[in-house]
Amino acid sequence: MNKTFILILFFSKLYAFHLSGQLSRSLNDPNFNFNGSIVKIIDSSGLFGSITMTNEGEFTFPNQVNDNKQHMYSLIIEVSDKSIYCYIASKNQGYVYLNDVTGIKVICQNQYSVTVNATGLNQGDFLTATLSPINDQITLTNLIPTQSFSKWLLFDTPYNVLLNYNYSGTNYRKCLENSRFSGKINNNIILTVNCINTSFSKINPLQIDTRIGAVSWTDNAGNAYIFGGSNSNQGYPNDLRRFNTITESWDLVNIIGISPPGRSGSIVWKDNSGNIYLFGGYISIYQVLNDLWKYTPISPSIGRWTQLCGSCGPSVRSYSVGWSDSNGSFYIFGGSGSSFFNDLWKYTPTSSSIGTWTQLCRSCGPLGRDAAVAWTDKYGNAYVFAGFSNNDYLDDLWEYTPTSAINGKWTQLCSSCAPGNKIGSMSWTDSNGNAYIFGGFSLISRFTNDIWKYIPSSIEGTLGTWIKLCVSCKTLPTARAYGNVWTDTNGNAYVFGGYDDIRDLNDLWKFTPSSTPEVSEDWNLVCDTCSIKPLTVRSDSTSWKDSNNNSYIFGGYDGTNYYNDLWEYINTNKKWEQVTTVGLQPSPRKGSVSWIDSKGNVYLFGGFDGVNYLNDLWEYTPSTFVGLGSWVKLCSSCSPLARKGSVSWTDSDGNAYIFGGFDGINYLNDLWEYTPSDSLSKLGNWSPICSSCLPPVREGSVAWTDSDGNAYVFGGFDGVNYLNDLWKYIRSSATGSWVRLCISCVVNPLARKGSVSWTDGLGNAYIFGGYNNIGYLNDLWKYNIKTSMWSQVVMQDIPSARKGSVAWTDSEGNAYVFGGFDGVTSLNDLWVI
């Protein structure tokens, strides 16, 4: 007995049991590092105690058990750094009994924050952001514009942040999301939203007027600028226009402060810092100038003019010629004022505001003249060619070589040169210092469109080589003088405007030179008339937008004529292009409806041609080339009754719906569904949904759809009353269901017909303008899809009152409103908001 008792005591003391395991980093997160963070592993039963770790490795709990009883443990984890997430991958709870528990695995990895930062929120504005998949939500205001979601996400977790804007005022405000609001987590993320107040701005369809005697220059990006000139419409404009060589489109440069008076026959040059100087010219045949102005660019579309002197060194003159040297100094030769001048002046910019004028020679070698051309070669020599002097048209060529003598050296290279005597030619040089001369005017040949290349000699004072180019070019600009010319960064030359003895011009041509003349050199017409207006004034057109974000306008009515022309608005360069269609096309009409199916095919239905109400259906297929497309007639007399003034929409399957309208006798409230055929350009299937639907009869309504495919119909005219009711069509069964909305809304838009509508990226709808028994309207209203409430949007700049406009949105959320009728005049103005 004593022996046995002693053995039992010995056994109990020999064996004690404990917990152990390993802390490691997750291999799924390559960015993870403990960086001294404290990870505490705790036995919540209190029996085995806790372990504190600051890095990966093995661990053993400090407390042990040795009473040969079964003991339960349950582990929890505390981490000092919220950006670290640790979890127990195995054996997080269990029992200790007669054996150690080993192999507990604790794994740690980063968890990342998602923060939203909003700028431009006004007092009372709310921006609610929801983070999925964890459905966390934050609200930002102007007082708290930056917040992080309280919940964190692990590496590589897909995320999506949805934004909902609630504005306190009625101003139209756009919030632009400047970050990726969906993706996969790979680090802490800050998402930025910039909210701005905005208003309508008019897009002037007139790009640049005709003009002669303007001046031009280019910036470092190859964009060209044109200032001044004269034309028969405006006299002497002083606008500054920029030609973007990438998009080949014009825009107006915004000037801070005052601008020089409009003028013709000035001269410009650029210094080494990119500043532009403008000298002289005339503002009437009685007033010639010698003022000097400096243009400082602030951005490609913004700049500032500064007058340096009202009466500078050279006497008053116009149509001088000039050139710059490598030091940034500029030389002015000749021109006309009180006489024809042959003096030479040098202008050197200085740190002072005016700079320094130096007269190099009072009566230089060449005859006094104006309307010549000048250039410099790669050796630094200058050339003056042709011009007009005392009733004489000149064709001599002079070389000016700077020397140690103050007036330099003049050498006549030819007295009767190959291009012939002419004035008002246009010239430019290439990167090798070769000169090109285009067009001009002489008494013998009148206006010309020949082009010559001059290759200077490497020997000073020796005539180089004249080559006539484009002898067999496929296209040539029309003959002209006094146009503008510039070159882009690729060496292509652009010739704009001028005068051709009949009219002022504003066409633009591009000349592509070649190292092997007459092989690949040629002229290309950039725009036939760069003041093209998109389409004639009209209302009640129909419109749609393609997958490339370009918009189309078809037909319409101007009060006298019905149209069936098709125009494309190219969003990238803000240009209109008339579409040439192949084969048959719909007859002229107004009040049609259109839609696009899931394959991108466009359909046009019905309308009124001035005599007949129509129910024909056409399919339009655009070409891969801008300005081309084709129409196919699918049915001449389709199942829906002939009508105008319907509304249409499509569902997510590409099926179209047509509701209401007017057939010449009756106002309608039937609803039809059109399912396109699987076969290209074949008639699909028409199905009546309801012949007398719940919304009362009407025409001239507006309609839109939400993200769930439900349609909304607002307003219209029933033959007696103008309407402002709002209906929602829910396509949930074979017939769908109609629900009237906003019955008890505090405010509603006035009753009307002929409005336009669009939706923003959040599904909110906007209606603009229209007509009722009070008159023509230009109010703007917003329907909030979340609150189901109307609010009026008030702004200062807004299109004039009208009905029958068309509207569309681009991929950036901007809305465009085009044309309409204001009660007196049909319109063709274009506005963007």
Short mmCIF file of C-alpha atoms in Angstrom, two decimals, residues 153-495:
data_model
loop_
_atom_site.label_atom_id
_atom_site.label_comp_id
_atom_site.label_asym_id
_atom_site.label_seq_id
_atom_site.Cartn_x
_atom_site.Cartn_y
_atom_site.Cartn_z
CA LEU A 153 -11.53 45.32 -45.89
CA LEU A 154 -8.94 42.61 -46.43
CA PHE A 155 -6.45 42.51 -49.28
CA ASP A 156 -7.89 41.60 -52.72
CA THR A 157 -11.50 42.04 -51.53
CA PRO A 158 -13.80 43.42 -54.28
CA TYR A 159 -15.38 46.72 -53.21
CA ASN A 160 -17.96 49.12 -54.57
CA VAL A 161 -18.83 52.56 -53.21
CA LEU A 162 -22.22 53.98 -54.15
CA LEU A 163 -22.87 57.71 -53.78
CA ASN A 164 -26.16 59.49 -53.19
CA TYR A 165 -26.25 63.29 -53.34
CA ASN A 166 -28.79 65.43 -51.51
CA TYR A 167 -28.49 69.16 -52.20
CA SER A 168 -29.88 71.78 -49.88
CA GLY A 169 -30.52 74.41 -52.56
CA THR A 170 -32.07 74.29 -55.98
CA ASN A 171 -28.92 75.12 -57.92
CA TYR A 172 -27.86 72.46 -60.37
CA ARG A 173 -24.73 70.96 -58.86
CA LYS A 174 -22.59 68.23 -60.35
CA CYS A 175 -20.29 66.02 -58.29
CA LEU A 176 -17.52 64.45 -60.31
CA GLU A 177 -16.00 61.23 -59.04
CA ASN A 178 -12.26 61.58 -59.60
CA SER A 179 -11.28 58.08 -58.46
CA ARG A 180 -12.10 54.44 -59.09
CA PHE A 181 -15.13 53.79 -56.90
CA SER A 182 -15.03 50.06 -57.52
CA GLY A 183 -12.26 47.51 -57.78
CA LYS A 184 -10.17 45.31 -55.50
CA ILE A 185 -8.45 46.43 -52.29
CA ASN A 186 -4.65 46.52 -52.50
CA ASN A 187 -3.93 49.34 -50.05
CA ASN A 188 -5.61 52.07 -48.03
CA ILE A 189 -7.84 53.95 -50.46
CA ILE A 190 -8.89 57.60 -50.55
CA LEU A 191 -11.72 58.28 -52.99
CA THR A 192 -12.22 61.89 -54.06
CA VAL A 193 -15.37 63.66 -55.19
CA ASN A 194 -15.37 67.24 -56.49
CA CYS A 195 -18.74 69.03 -56.39
CA ILE A 196 -19.22 72.20 -58.42
CA ASN A 197 -22.05 74.60 -59.09
CA THR A 198 -22.79 74.73 -62.77
CA SER A 199 -25.14 76.39 -65.22
CA PHE A 200 -26.02 76.30 -68.87
CA SER A 201 -23.39 77.64 -71.24
CA LYS A 202 -24.02 78.29 -74.89
CA ILE A 203 -21.96 76.38 -77.42
CA ASN A 204 -21.49 78.83 -80.24
CA PRO A 205 -21.80 76.92 -83.51
CA LEU A 206 -19.79 79.67 -85.23
CA GLN A 207 -16.19 78.50 -84.94
CA ILE A 208 -14.33 81.36 -86.66
CA ASP A 209 -15.49 84.08 -89.03
CA THR A 210 -14.00 84.86 -92.40
CA ARG A 211 -11.13 87.32 -92.23
CA ILE A 212 -8.17 88.71 -94.14
CA GLY A 213 -4.97 90.32 -92.89
CA ALA A 214 -5.05 88.54 -89.52
CA VAL A 215 -1.92 87.42 -87.69
CA SER A 216 -1.14 83.95 -86.36
CA TRP A 217 1.36 82.02 -84.26
CA THR A 218 1.75 78.57 -82.69
CA ASP A 219 2.46 77.38 -79.16
CA ASN A 220 4.86 74.59 -78.15
CA ALA A 221 2.10 71.98 -78.53
CA GLY A 222 1.51 72.97 -82.16
CA ASN A 223 -1.83 74.70 -81.54
CA ALA A 224 -2.36 77.79 -83.68
CA TYR A 225 -3.74 81.18 -82.65
CA ILE A 226 -5.33 83.80 -84.91
CA PHE A 227 -5.91 87.41 -83.92
CA GLY A 228 -7.68 90.25 -85.66
CA GLY A 229 -8.00 90.75 -89.40
CA SER A 230 -11.00 92.23 -91.17
CA ASN A 231 -14.17 90.99 -92.78
CA SER A 232 -17.30 92.44 -94.31
CA ASN A 233 -19.53 91.38 -91.41
CA GLN A 234 -17.64 92.49 -88.30
CA GLY A 235 -15.22 95.06 -89.66
CA TYR A 236 -12.09 94.57 -87.52
CA PRO A 237 -12.69 91.84 -84.90
CA ASN A 238 -10.28 91.59 -81.96
CA ASP A 239 -11.12 88.08 -80.83
CA LEU A 240 -8.36 85.54 -80.28
CA ARG A 241 -9.09 82.07 -81.64
CA ARG A 242 -7.16 78.84 -81.05
CA PHE A 243 -7.00 75.94 -83.49
CA ASN A 244 -6.37 72.61 -81.75
CA THR A 245 -4.25 70.54 -84.12
CA ILE A 246 -5.18 67.30 -82.35
CA THR A 247 -8.97 67.63 -82.58
CA GLU A 248 -8.81 70.01 -85.59
CA SER A 249 -11.38 72.31 -84.01
CA TRP A 250 -11.56 75.99 -83.06
CA ASP A 251 -12.28 77.59 -79.72
CA LEU A 252 -12.34 81.11 -78.32
CA VAL A 253 -9.45 82.13 -76.03
CA ASN A 254 -10.60 83.88 -72.86
CA ILE A 255 -8.77 87.16 -72.30
CA ILE A 256 -8.20 88.56 -68.82
CA GLY A 257 -8.47 92.35 -69.00
CA ILE A 258 -8.42 94.40 -72.19
CA SER A 259 -7.49 93.37 -75.73
CA PRO A 260 -5.82 95.35 -78.52
CA PRO A 261 -8.21 97.07 -80.91
CA GLY A 262 -9.12 94.93 -83.91
CA ARG A 263 -6.82 95.54 -86.87
CA SER A 264 -5.51 94.19 -90.14
CA GLY A 265 -1.97 94.02 -91.52
CA SER A 266 -0.19 93.76 -88.15
CA ILE A 267 2.95 91.78 -87.45
CA VAL A 268 3.59 89.33 -84.58
CA TRP A 269 6.56 87.46 -83.15
CA LYS A 270 7.36 85.19 -80.22
CA ASP A 271 10.21 85.55 -77.72
CA ASN A 272 12.21 82.73 -76.16
CA SER A 273 9.80 82.58 -73.20
CA GLY A 274 6.73 81.99 -75.37
CA ASN A 275 5.32 85.53 -75.05
CA ILE A 276 3.78 87.06 -78.17
CA TYR A 277 4.31 90.64 -79.41
CA LEU A 278 1.89 92.47 -81.71
CA PHE A 279 2.93 95.59 -83.61
CA GLY A 280 1.13 98.06 -85.86
CA GLY A 281 -1.49 97.47 -88.53
CA TYR A 282 -4.52 99.55 -89.39
CA ILE A 283 -8.00 99.84 -87.92
CA SER A 284 -9.35 101.77 -90.92
CA ILE A 285 -7.92 103.11 -94.13
CA TYR A 286 -7.54 106.41 -92.29
CA GLN A 287 -5.86 105.16 -89.11
CA VAL A 288 -2.58 103.26 -89.15
CA LEU A 289 -0.88 102.19 -85.90
CA ASN A 290 2.57 101.71 -84.38
CA ASP A 291 1.52 100.49 -80.93
CA LEU A 292 3.12 97.44 -79.29
CA TRP A 293 1.24 94.80 -77.27
CA LYS A 294 2.45 91.73 -75.38
CA TYR A 295 0.36 88.57 -75.04
CA THR A 296 1.17 86.29 -72.11
CA PRO A 297 -0.42 82.81 -72.26
CA ILE A 298 -1.76 81.53 -68.92
CA SER A 299 -3.14 78.28 -70.31
CA PRO A 300 -3.96 77.15 -73.87
CA SER A 301 -7.38 78.81 -73.60
CA ILE A 302 -6.67 81.76 -71.26
CA GLY A 303 -4.27 84.68 -71.69
CA ARG A 304 -3.61 88.34 -70.95
CA TRP A 305 -2.75 91.29 -73.24
CA THR A 306 -0.57 94.16 -71.98
CA GLN A 307 0.05 97.37 -73.96
CA LEU A 308 3.77 98.17 -73.87
CA CYS A 309 3.62 101.45 -75.77
CA GLY A 310 1.04 103.45 -77.69
CA SER A 311 3.55 104.87 -80.20
CA CYS A 312 6.79 102.91 -80.53
CA GLY A 313 10.09 103.26 -82.46
CA PRO A 314 9.04 102.53 -86.05
CA SER A 315 6.59 104.96 -87.60
CA VAL A 316 2.97 103.93 -88.10
CA ARG A 317 2.72 101.17 -90.68
CA SER A 318 0.96 98.02 -91.81
CA TYR A 319 1.88 94.89 -93.76
CA SER A 320 5.53 94.94 -92.71
CA VAL A 321 7.56 91.72 -92.68
CA GLY A 322 9.81 90.43 -89.92
CA TRP A 323 11.89 87.62 -88.47
CA SER A 324 13.53 86.58 -85.19
CA ASP A 325 17.14 85.68 -84.42
CA SER A 326 18.46 83.00 -82.05
CA ASN A 327 18.76 85.54 -79.21
CA GLY A 328 15.05 86.32 -79.20
CA SER A 329 15.41 89.74 -80.88
CA PHE A 330 12.98 90.62 -83.66
CA TYR A 331 13.52 92.54 -86.94
CA ILE A 332 10.89 94.58 -88.77
CA PHE A 333 11.39 95.60 -92.39
CA GLY A 334 9.30 97.94 -94.52
CA GLY A 335 5.53 98.25 -94.61
CA SER A 336 3.40 101.17 -95.66
CA GLY A 337 1.96 104.19 -93.91
CA SER A 338 2.71 107.71 -95.10
CA SER A 339 4.86 106.00 -97.80
CA PHE A 340 6.40 102.64 -98.63
CA PHE A 341 9.20 102.04 -96.14
CA ASN A 342 12.52 100.25 -96.58
CA ASP A 343 13.90 100.83 -93.09
CA LEU A 344 14.99 98.00 -90.77
CA TRP A 345 14.34 97.98 -87.02
CA LYS A 346 15.47 95.59 -84.30
CA TYR A 347 13.43 94.99 -81.16
CA THR A 348 15.11 93.43 -78.11
CA PRO A 349 12.95 92.37 -75.16
CA THR A 350 14.36 93.53 -71.83
CA SER A 351 13.45 93.15 -68.19
CA SER A 352 11.66 96.51 -68.52
CA SER A 353 8.12 96.46 -69.77
CA ILE A 354 8.79 98.12 -73.14
CA GLY A 355 12.04 96.63 -74.46
CA THR A 356 14.54 98.37 -76.75
CA TRP A 357 14.06 99.58 -80.35
CA THR A 358 17.12 100.14 -82.60
CA GLN A 359 16.98 101.44 -86.17
CA LEU A 360 19.57 99.45 -88.17
CA CYS A 361 19.21 101.26 -91.48
CA ARG A 362 16.96 104.09 -92.57
CA SER A 363 17.13 103.33 -96.31
CA CYS A 364 18.18 99.73 -96.81
CA GLY A 365 19.00 97.85 -100.00
CA PRO A 366 15.55 96.61 -101.09
CA LEU A 367 12.92 99.03 -102.35
CA GLY A 368 10.33 100.15 -99.86
CA ARG A 369 7.34 97.79 -99.95
CA ASP A 370 4.45 96.20 -98.14
CA ALA A 371 2.70 92.80 -98.35
CA ALA A 372 5.99 90.94 -98.95
CA VAL A 373 6.99 87.64 -97.31
CA ALA A 374 10.07 86.97 -95.18
CA TRP A 375 11.80 84.02 -93.52
CA THR A 376 15.16 82.87 -92.11
CA ASP A 377 17.33 79.89 -93.04
CA LYS A 378 19.30 77.53 -90.81
CA TYR A 379 22.38 79.76 -91.13
CA GLY A 380 20.63 82.74 -89.50
CA ASN A 381 20.23 84.72 -92.76
CA ALA A 382 16.93 86.45 -93.51
CA TYR A 383 15.13 86.72 -96.85
CA VAL A 384 12.59 89.23 -98.17
CA PHE A 385 10.63 88.34 -101.31
CA ALA A 386 8.18 90.24 -103.55
CA GLY A 387 5.59 92.76 -102.30
CA PHE A 388 4.09 96.00 -103.56
CA SER A 389 5.80 99.38 -104.00
CA ASN A 390 4.45 102.55 -105.61
CA ASN A 391 2.02 100.79 -107.96
CA ASP A 392 4.59 98.14 -108.83
CA TYR A 393 4.30 94.42 -108.09
CA LEU A 394 7.73 93.06 -107.18
CA ASP A 395 9.36 89.65 -107.64
CA ASP A 396 12.87 90.28 -106.31
CA LEU A 397 14.57 88.27 -103.55
CA TRP A 398 16.96 89.82 -101.02
CA GLU A 399 19.17 88.18 -98.41
CA TYR A 400 20.00 89.93 -95.15
CA THR A 401 23.11 88.75 -93.30
CA PRO A 402 23.75 90.07 -89.79
CA THR A 403 27.29 91.43 -89.52
CA SER A 404 29.36 93.44 -87.08
CA ALA A 405 28.11 96.54 -88.88
CA ILE A 406 24.98 97.85 -87.25
CA ASN A 407 22.89 97.65 -90.43
CA GLY A 408 24.13 94.21 -91.55
CA LYS A 409 24.58 93.25 -95.21
CA TRP A 410 21.89 93.22 -97.92
CA THR A 411 22.37 91.18 -101.13
CA GLN A 412 19.95 90.94 -104.05
CA LEU A 413 19.81 87.28 -105.11
CA CYS A 414 17.44 87.65 -108.08
CA SER A 415 15.59 90.61 -109.57
CA SER A 416 12.92 88.57 -111.34
CA CYS A 417 12.46 85.34 -109.44
CA ALA A 418 10.65 82.20 -110.52
CA PRO A 419 7.44 82.51 -108.45
CA GLY A 420 6.68 85.82 -110.20
CA ASN A 421 5.57 89.17 -108.90
CA LYS A 422 2.86 88.96 -106.24
CA ILE A 423 1.62 90.43 -102.99
CA GLY A 424 -0.14 88.94 -99.99
CA SER A 425 1.44 85.49 -100.35
CA MET A 426 1.73 83.12 -97.41
CA SER A 427 5.07 81.59 -96.41
CA TRP A 428 6.57 79.16 -93.89
CA THR A 429 9.79 77.22 -93.35
CA ASP A 430 10.57 73.60 -92.54
CA SER A 431 13.07 72.23 -90.00
CA ASN A 432 15.86 72.42 -92.60
CA GLY A 433 15.37 76.14 -93.20
CA ASN A 434 13.75 75.68 -96.61
CA ALA A 435 11.00 78.18 -97.42
CA TYR A 436 7.56 77.58 -98.95
CA ILE A 437 5.48 80.28 -100.64
CA PHE A 438 1.80 79.80 -101.44
CA GLY A 439 -0.63 81.93 -103.44
CA GLY A 440 -0.83 85.70 -103.59
CA PHE A 441 -2.07 88.32 -106.03
CA SER A 442 -0.58 90.10 -109.06
CA LEU A 443 -2.02 92.23 -111.84
CA ILE A 444 -1.15 89.64 -114.47
CA SER A 445 -2.18 86.33 -112.93
CA ARG A 446 -4.64 87.79 -110.41
CA PHE A 447 -5.20 85.44 -107.45
CA THR A 448 -2.97 82.34 -107.49
CA ASN A 449 -2.75 79.01 -105.70
CA ASP A 450 0.72 77.90 -106.78
CA ILE A 451 3.22 76.67 -104.20
CA TRP A 452 7.00 77.09 -104.40
CA LYS A 453 9.89 75.74 -102.34
CA TYR A 454 13.12 77.71 -101.91
CA ILE A 455 16.27 75.82 -100.86
CA PRO A 456 18.90 78.37 -99.77
CA SER A 457 22.50 78.09 -100.90
CA SER A 458 25.18 77.19 -98.36
CA ILE A 459 27.28 80.02 -99.81
CA GLU A 460 26.38 83.44 -98.48
CA GLY A 461 25.05 85.86 -101.08
CA THR A 462 24.38 83.14 -103.65
CA LEU A 463 20.94 82.32 -105.09
CA GLY A 464 19.53 79.04 -103.92
CA THR A 465 17.09 76.76 -105.78
CA TRP A 466 13.43 77.41 -106.59
CA ILE A 467 11.19 74.33 -107.06
CA LYS A 468 7.54 74.48 -108.06
CA LEU A 469 5.57 71.96 -106.04
CA CYS A 470 2.20 70.29 -106.39
CA VAL A 471 2.21 70.27 -110.18
CA SER A 472 0.13 67.09 -110.04
CA CYS A 473 -1.47 67.32 -106.60
CA LYS A 474 -4.94 65.79 -106.44
CA THR A 475 -6.45 68.75 -104.59
CA LEU A 476 -5.48 72.39 -104.19
CA PRO A 477 -6.85 75.26 -102.13
CA THR A 478 -8.61 77.88 -104.18
CA ALA A 479 -6.52 80.88 -105.26
CA ARG A 480 -6.20 83.57 -102.58
CA ALA A 481 -4.11 86.23 -100.90
CA TYR A 482 -3.70 87.62 -97.36
CA GLY A 483 -4.49 84.34 -95.59
CA ASN A 484 -2.80 82.89 -92.52
CA VAL A 485 -0.32 80.06 -92.35
CA TRP A 486 1.33 78.02 -89.58
CA THR A 487 3.06 74.68 -89.13
CA ASP A 488 2.47 71.91 -86.60
CA THR A 489 5.05 69.83 -84.74
CA ASN A 490 5.09 67.26 -87.57
CA GLY A 491 6.02 69.83 -90.23
CA ASN A 492 2.56 70.02 -91.81
CA ALA A 493 1.47 73.49 -92.90
CA TYR A 494 -2.04 74.92 -92.46
CA VAL A 495 -3.44 77.70 -94.66
#
